[in-house]
PDB file of C-alpha atoms in Angstrom:
ATOM      1  CA  MET K   7     128.724 123.204  93.184  1.00 44.00           C
ATOM      2  CA  SER K   8     132.390 121.487  92.482  1.00 47.00           C
ATOM      3  CA  GLY K   9     132.304 119.934  89.461  1.00 51.00           C
ATOM      4  CA  ALA K  10     133.493 116.444  91.128  1.00 50.00           C
ATOM      5  CA  PRO K  11     131.093 113.509  90.260  1.00 55.00           C
ATOM      6  CA  GLU K  12     129.160 112.872  93.302  1.00 59.00           C
ATOM      7  CA  ARG K  13     130.281 109.884  95.114  1.00 61.00           C
ATOM      8  CA  PRO K  14     127.799 106.372  95.381  1.00 64.00           C
ATOM      9  CA  LEU K  15     125.813 106.169  99.205  1.00 63.00           C
ATOM     10  CA  ARG K  16     127.606 103.545 101.279  1.00 77.00           C
ATOM     11  CA  ALA K  17     125.571 100.515 101.803  1.00 81.00           C
ATOM     12  CA  ASP K  18     123.842 101.775 104.778  1.00 81.00           C
ATOM     13  CA  ALA K  19     123.226 105.297 103.451  1.00 79.00           C
ATOM     14  CA  ALA K  20     121.690 103.739 100.660  1.00 83.00           C
ATOM     15  CA  ARG K  21     119.217 101.538 102.874  1.00 87.00           C
ATOM     16  CA  ASN K  22     118.432 104.836 104.673  1.00 86.00           C
ATOM     17  CA  ARG K  23     117.628 106.924 102.010  1.00 89.00           C
ATOM     18  CA  ALA K  24     115.392 103.979 100.329  1.00 90.00           C
ATOM     19  CA  ARG K  25     113.596 103.690 103.383  1.00 91.00           C
ATOM     20  CA  LEU K  26     113.112 107.410 104.069  1.00 92.00           C
ATOM     21  CA  LEU K  27     111.357 107.757 100.250  1.00 91.00           C
ATOM     22  CA  ASP K  28     109.468 104.552 101.080  1.00 91.00           C
ATOM     23  CA  VAL K  29     108.144 105.490 104.585  1.00 91.00           C
ATOM     24  CA  ALA K  30     107.348 109.569 103.099  1.00 89.00           C
ATOM     25  CA  THR K  31     105.655 107.872 100.071  1.00 85.00           C
ATOM     26  CA  GLU K  32     103.549 105.770 102.110  1.00 86.00           C
ATOM     27  CA  VAL K  33     102.616 108.846 104.997  1.00 85.00           C
ATOM     28  CA  PHE K  34     102.041 111.781 102.373  1.00 81.00           C
ATOM     29  CA  THR K  35     100.065 109.744  99.979  1.00 78.00           C
ATOM     30  CA  THR K  36      97.869 107.887 103.002  1.00 79.00           C
ATOM     31  CA  ARG K  37      97.834 111.136 105.521  1.00 82.00           C
ATOM     32  CA  GLY K  38      98.624 114.284 103.313  1.00 79.00           C
ATOM     33  CA  VAL K  39     102.084 116.786 102.413  1.00 81.00           C
ATOM     34  CA  GLY K  40     101.501 118.111 105.719  1.00 84.00           C
ATOM     35  CA  VAL K  41     102.796 115.568 108.087  1.00 87.00           C
ATOM     36  CA  PRO K  42     106.070 117.251 110.060  1.00 90.00           C
ATOM     37  CA  THR K  43     109.389 115.760 108.659  1.00 90.00           C
ATOM     38  CA  GLU K  44     109.862 114.736 112.009  1.00 93.00           C
ATOM     39  CA  GLU K  45     107.175 111.396 112.055  1.00 92.00           C
ATOM     40  CA  ILE K  46     108.423 110.906 108.569  1.00 92.00           C
ATOM     41  CA  ALA K  47     112.287 110.113 110.192  1.00 93.00           C
ATOM     42  CA  ARG K  48     110.758 108.427 113.165  1.00 93.00           C
ATOM     43  CA  ALA K  49     108.653 105.981 111.138  1.00 92.00           C
ATOM     44  CA  ALA K  50     111.696 104.911 109.016  1.00 92.00           C
ATOM     45  CA  GLY K  51     113.616 104.556 111.784  1.00 91.00           C
ATOM     46  CA  VAL K  52     116.227 107.121 111.507  1.00 91.00           C
ATOM     47  CA  GLY K  53     117.191 110.213 113.466  1.00 91.00           C
ATOM     48  CA  VAL K  54     116.032 113.477 111.633  1.00 92.00           C
ATOM     49  CA  GLY K  55     119.185 114.622 111.030  1.00 93.00           C
ATOM     50  CA  THR K  56     119.640 111.731 108.905  1.00 91.00           C
ATOM     51  CA  LEU K  57     116.307 112.758 106.474  1.00 93.00           C
ATOM     52  CA  PHE K  58     117.742 115.670 106.473  1.00 92.00           C
ATOM     53  CA  ARG K  59     121.444 114.730 105.212  1.00 92.00           C
ATOM     54  CA  HIS K  60     119.402 113.171 102.651  1.00 92.00           C
ATOM     55  CA  PHE K  61     116.661 115.941 102.012  1.00 92.00           C
ATOM     56  CA  PRO K  62     117.692 119.302 103.273  1.00 92.00           C
ATOM     57  CA  THR K  63     114.263 120.662 103.186  1.00 89.00           C
ATOM     58  CA  LYS K  64     110.302 118.719 103.341  1.00 86.00           C
ATOM     59  CA  GLU K  65     110.066 120.343  99.977  1.00 84.00           C
ATOM     60  CA  ALA K  66     113.278 118.206  98.356  1.00 87.00           C
ATOM     61  CA  LEU K  67     111.827 115.348  99.878  1.00 89.00           C
ATOM     62  CA  LEU K  68     108.360 115.706  98.158  1.00 86.00           C
ATOM     63  CA  GLU K  69     110.534 116.625  95.169  1.00 84.00           C
ATOM     64  CA  ALA K  70     112.396 112.724  95.431  1.00 86.00           C
ATOM     65  CA  VAL K  71     109.152 111.096  96.536  1.00 86.00           C
ATOM     66  CA  MET K  72     107.257 112.427  93.272  1.00 84.00           C
ATOM     67  CA  VAL K  73     110.086 111.714  91.392  1.00 83.00           C
ATOM     68  CA  ARG K  74     110.373 108.069  92.677  1.00 84.00           C
ATOM     69  CA  ARG K  75     106.521 107.549  91.570  1.00 83.00           C
ATOM     70  CA  LEU K  76     107.118 108.815  88.423  1.00 84.00           C
ATOM     71  CA  GLU K  77     109.901 106.661  87.524  1.00 85.00           C
ATOM     72  CA  ALA K  78     108.038 103.263  88.997  1.00 86.00           C
ATOM     73  CA  ILE K  79     105.158 104.592  87.115  1.00 87.00           C
ATOM     74  CA  ALA K  80     107.503 104.474  83.587  1.00 88.00           C
ATOM     75  CA  SER K  81     108.517 101.374  85.041  1.00 91.00           C
ATOM     76  CA  GLU K  82     105.609  99.639  85.330  1.00 91.00           C
ATOM     77  CA  THR K  83     104.110 101.533  82.376  1.00 90.00           C
ATOM     78  CA  ALA K  84     107.355  99.677  80.218  1.00 91.00           C
ATOM     79  CA  ALA K  85     106.633  96.230  81.700  1.00 92.00           C
ATOM     80  CA  LEU K  86     103.235  96.528  80.573  1.00 90.00           C
ATOM     81  CA  ALA K  87     103.999  97.093  76.843  1.00 90.00           C
ATOM     82  CA  ALA K  88     106.321  94.291  76.764  1.00 92.00           C
ATOM     83  CA  GLU K  89     103.999  91.895  78.144  1.00 93.00           C
ATOM     84  CA  ALA K  90     100.535  92.471  77.112  1.00 93.00           C
ATOM     85  CA  GLU K  91      98.594  92.794  74.226  1.00 96.00           C
ATOM     86  CA  PRO K  92      98.413  96.326  72.756  1.00 96.00           C
ATOM     87  CA  ALA K  93      94.665  97.047  73.841  1.00 96.00           C
ATOM     88  CA  GLU K  94      95.243  95.659  76.992  1.00 96.00           C
ATOM     89  CA  ALA K  95      98.539  97.063  77.590  1.00 96.00           C
ATOM     90  CA  PHE K  96      96.454 100.498  76.510  1.00 97.00           C
ATOM     91  CA  PHE K  97      93.834 100.106  79.002  1.00 97.00           C
ATOM     92  CA  GLY K  98      96.054  98.610  81.817  1.00 95.00           C
ATOM     93  CA  CYS K  99      98.984 101.927  81.667  1.00 94.00           C
ATOM     94  CA  PHE K 100      95.463 104.264  81.811  1.00 95.00           C
ATOM     95  CA  ARG K 101      94.207 102.306  84.688  1.00 94.00           C
ATOM     96  CA  LEU K 102      97.757 102.529  86.411  1.00 92.00           C
ATOM     97  CA  LEU K 103      98.348 106.099  85.812  1.00 91.00           C
ATOM     98  CA  ILE K 104      95.095 107.232  87.543  1.00 91.00           C
ATOM     99  CA  ASP K 105      95.404 104.687  90.766  1.00 87.00           C
ATOM    100  CA  ARG K 106      99.315 106.268  91.226  1.00 83.00           C
ATOM    101  CA  SER K 107      98.361 109.618  90.845  1.00 77.00           C
ATOM    102  CA  ALA K 108      96.427 109.528  93.730  1.00 67.00           C
ATOM    103  CA  GLY K 109      97.590 113.089  95.831  1.00 62.00           C
ATOM    104  CA  LYS K 110      99.760 114.639  92.978  1.00 65.00           C
ATOM    105  CA  ASN K 111      97.820 117.505  92.864  1.00 64.00           C
ATOM    106  CA  GLU K 112      98.541 118.446  96.885  1.00 68.00           C
ATOM    107  CA  PHE K 113     102.184 116.798  95.958  1.00 66.00           C
ATOM    108  CA  THR K 114     102.452 119.770  93.019  1.00 69.00           C
ATOM    109  CA  GLN K 115     100.825 122.358  95.197  1.00 69.00           C
ATOM    110  CA  ALA K 116     102.997 122.201  98.361  1.00 68.00           C
ATOM    111  CA  LEU K 117     105.940 122.212  95.888  1.00 68.00           C
ATOM    112  CA  ALA K 118     104.684 125.544  94.035  1.00 68.00           C
ATOM    113  CA  ALA K 119     103.886 127.295  97.773  1.00 69.00           C
ATOM    114  CA  ALA K 120     107.676 126.605  98.568  1.00 65.00           C
ATOM    115  CA  GLY K 121     108.362 128.095  95.160  1.00 68.00           C
ATOM    116  CA  VAL K 122     109.691 124.625  93.551  1.00 67.00           C
ATOM    117  CA  ASP K 123     107.979 124.264  90.008  1.00 70.00           C
ATOM    118  CA  ALA K 124     107.238 120.773  89.762  1.00 67.00           C
ATOM    119  CA  HIS K 125     106.855 120.343  86.241  1.00 72.00           C
ATOM    120  CA  THR K 126     110.434 121.352  85.919  1.00 75.00           C
ATOM    121  CA  ALA K 127     111.866 118.718  88.333  1.00 70.00           C
ATOM    122  CA  LEU K 128     109.214 116.261  86.937  1.00 75.00           C
ATOM    123  CA  GLN K 129     109.958 117.488  83.338  1.00 80.00           C
ATOM    124  CA  GLU K 130     112.288 114.185  82.447  1.00 81.00           C
ATOM    125  CA  SER K 131     110.545 111.813  84.427  1.00 79.00           C
ATOM    126  CA  SER K 132     107.353 112.884  82.999  1.00 83.00           C
ATOM    127  CA  ALA K 133     109.024 112.915  79.072  1.00 87.00           C
ATOM    128  CA  ALA K 134     109.505 109.291  79.701  1.00 86.00           C
ATOM    129  CA  ILE K 135     106.014 108.515  80.604  1.00 88.00           C
ATOM    130  CA  GLN K 136     104.654 110.680  77.645  1.00 91.00           C
ATOM    131  CA  THR K 137     106.958 108.491  75.545  1.00 93.00           C
ATOM    132  CA  LEU K 138     105.721 105.395  76.699  1.00 92.00           C
ATOM    133  CA  LEU K 139     101.958 106.870  76.677  1.00 94.00           C
ATOM    134  CA  ALA K 140     102.477 107.761  72.978  1.00 96.00           C
ATOM    135  CA  ASP K 141     103.414 104.492  71.629  1.00 95.00           C
ATOM    136  CA  LEU K 142     100.817 102.500  73.778  1.00 96.00           C
ATOM    137  CA  LEU K 143      98.389 104.586  72.092  1.00 97.00           C
ATOM    138  CA  ALA K 144      99.480 104.273  68.150  1.00 97.00           C
ATOM    139  CA  GLY K 145      99.880 100.377  69.420  1.00 96.00           C
ATOM    140  CA  ALA K 146      96.319 100.263  70.627  1.00 97.00           C
ATOM    141  CA  GLN K 147      95.256 102.118  67.385  1.00 98.00           C
ATOM    142  CA  ARG K 148      96.767 100.155  64.862  1.00 97.00           C
ATOM    143  CA  ALA K 149      95.145  97.384  66.515  1.00 97.00           C
ATOM    144  CA  GLY K 150      91.907  98.832  66.768  1.00 97.00           C
ATOM    145  CA  ALA K 151      90.779  98.796  70.327  1.00 97.00           C
ATOM    146  CA  VAL K 152      91.486 103.099  70.264  1.00 98.00           C
ATOM    147  CA  ARG K 153      89.733 105.009  68.443  1.00 97.00           C
ATOM    148  CA  PRO K 154      92.379 106.718  65.645  1.00 97.00           C
ATOM    149  CA  ASP K 155      91.239 110.207  66.302  1.00 97.00           C
ATOM    150  CA  LEU K 156      92.837 110.576  69.591  1.00 97.00           C
ATOM    151  CA  GLY K 157      95.954 112.654  69.625  1.00 97.00           C
ATOM    152  CA  LEU K 158      98.101 112.415  72.665  1.00 96.00           C
ATOM    153  CA  PRO K 159      97.412 115.900  73.978  1.00 96.00           C
ATOM    154  CA  GLU K 160      93.827 114.400  74.200  1.00 96.00           C
ATOM    155  CA  LEU K 161      94.579 111.475  75.646  1.00 97.00           C
ATOM    156  CA  ILE K 162      96.544 113.126  78.607  1.00 94.00           C
ATOM    157  CA  ALA K 163      94.055 115.594  79.369  1.00 94.00           C
ATOM    158  CA  LEU K 164      91.505 112.639  79.675  1.00 95.00           C
ATOM    159  CA  LEU K 165      94.156 111.503  82.341  1.00 93.00           C
ATOM    160  CA  VAL K 166      94.127 114.917  83.760  1.00 89.00           C
ATOM    161  CA  GLY K 167      90.336 114.746  84.313  1.00 91.00           C
ATOM    162  CA  THR K 168      89.810 110.938  84.941  1.00 93.00           C
ATOM    163  CA  THR K 169      92.421 111.417  88.064  1.00 88.00           C
ATOM    164  CA  THR K 170      90.126 114.526  89.396  1.00 86.00           C
ATOM    165  CA  THR K 171      87.171 112.741  88.820  1.00 88.00           C
ATOM    166  CA  MET K 172      88.507 109.517  90.637  1.00 87.00           C
ATOM    167  CA  GLU K 173      89.834 111.763  93.810  1.00 82.00           C
ATOM    168  CA  GLN K 174      86.232 112.994  94.238  1.00 82.00           C
ATOM    169  CA  LEU K 175      84.568 109.142  94.450  1.00 81.00           C
ATOM    170  CA  ARG K 176      87.778 107.677  96.662  1.00 75.00           C
ATOM    171  CA  THR K 177      85.866 106.361  99.173  1.00 78.00           C
ATOM    172  CA  ASP K 178      83.229 104.608  96.472  1.00 85.00           C
ATOM    173  CA  PRO K 179      84.793 101.978  94.402  1.00 87.00           C
ATOM    174  CA  ASP K 180      81.998 101.000  92.457  1.00 93.00           C
ATOM    175  CA  ALA K 181      81.314 104.547  91.407  1.00 92.00           C
ATOM    176  CA  ARG K 182      85.137 104.692  89.952  1.00 91.00           C
ATOM    177  CA  GLU K 183      84.766 101.206  87.708  1.00 94.00           C
ATOM    178  CA  ARG K 184      81.934 102.629  85.969  1.00 95.00           C
ATOM    179  CA  ILE K 185      83.818 105.729  85.448  1.00 94.00           C
ATOM    180  CA  PHE K 186      86.632 103.693  84.034  1.00 95.00           C
ATOM    181  CA  GLU K 187      83.448 101.517  82.121  1.00 96.00           C
ATOM    182  CA  VAL K 188      82.527 105.251  80.525  1.00 96.00           C
ATOM    183  CA  VAL K 189      86.002 106.497  79.634  1.00 96.00           C
ATOM    184  CA  PHE K 190      87.216 103.586  78.341  1.00 97.00           C
ATOM    185  CA  ASP K 191      83.827 103.211  76.221  1.00 97.00           C
ATOM    186  CA  GLY K 192      84.296 106.589  74.861  1.00 96.00           C
ATOM    187  CA  LEU K 193      87.855 105.776  74.125  1.00 97.00           C
ATOM    188  CA  ARG K 194      87.064 102.791  72.051  1.00 97.00           C
ATOM    189  CA  PRO K 195      86.103 103.358  68.275  1.00 96.00           C
ATOM    190  CA  ARG K 196      83.130 103.150  67.158  1.00 87.00           C
TER     191      ARG K 196
END
């Protein structure tokens, strides 16, 4: 490492990188992380050499997709917090996090199998989301929409558990909606 600042990407290189991330996100989310990088490159309309110039390993691509997903979640969460009333923002964010977490465990397991600590790699993005969650929780509690005895660690545990539950119900939208209703009912004050 030279310590020199990274040069910004040329416009075409930036477009290629963004296209690769778009396609990889879609393919990995819908077909799983086992899809070969060659298929990702072909679907993005670039050569495999271009893919590997941006992402030297498949794990680097997976990590970049996860970071990008978390950054998008953080951005959408911030927008919800800014535009909606506290209760609507809180419950909307809960739903958003569950819906956007599809396949996250598969990504994390694939990175772990390759020796990549996903939690460390995603620490900055995760911390931003946790800060937003804490603010949304406090706002919803002040508004009387969420029980006052719920803390951030319990909220995160509920999010993780609900995400796992929803993965089991992937093909049943009515059952997924009932799970949201049950969880949201439990989050509201008695």
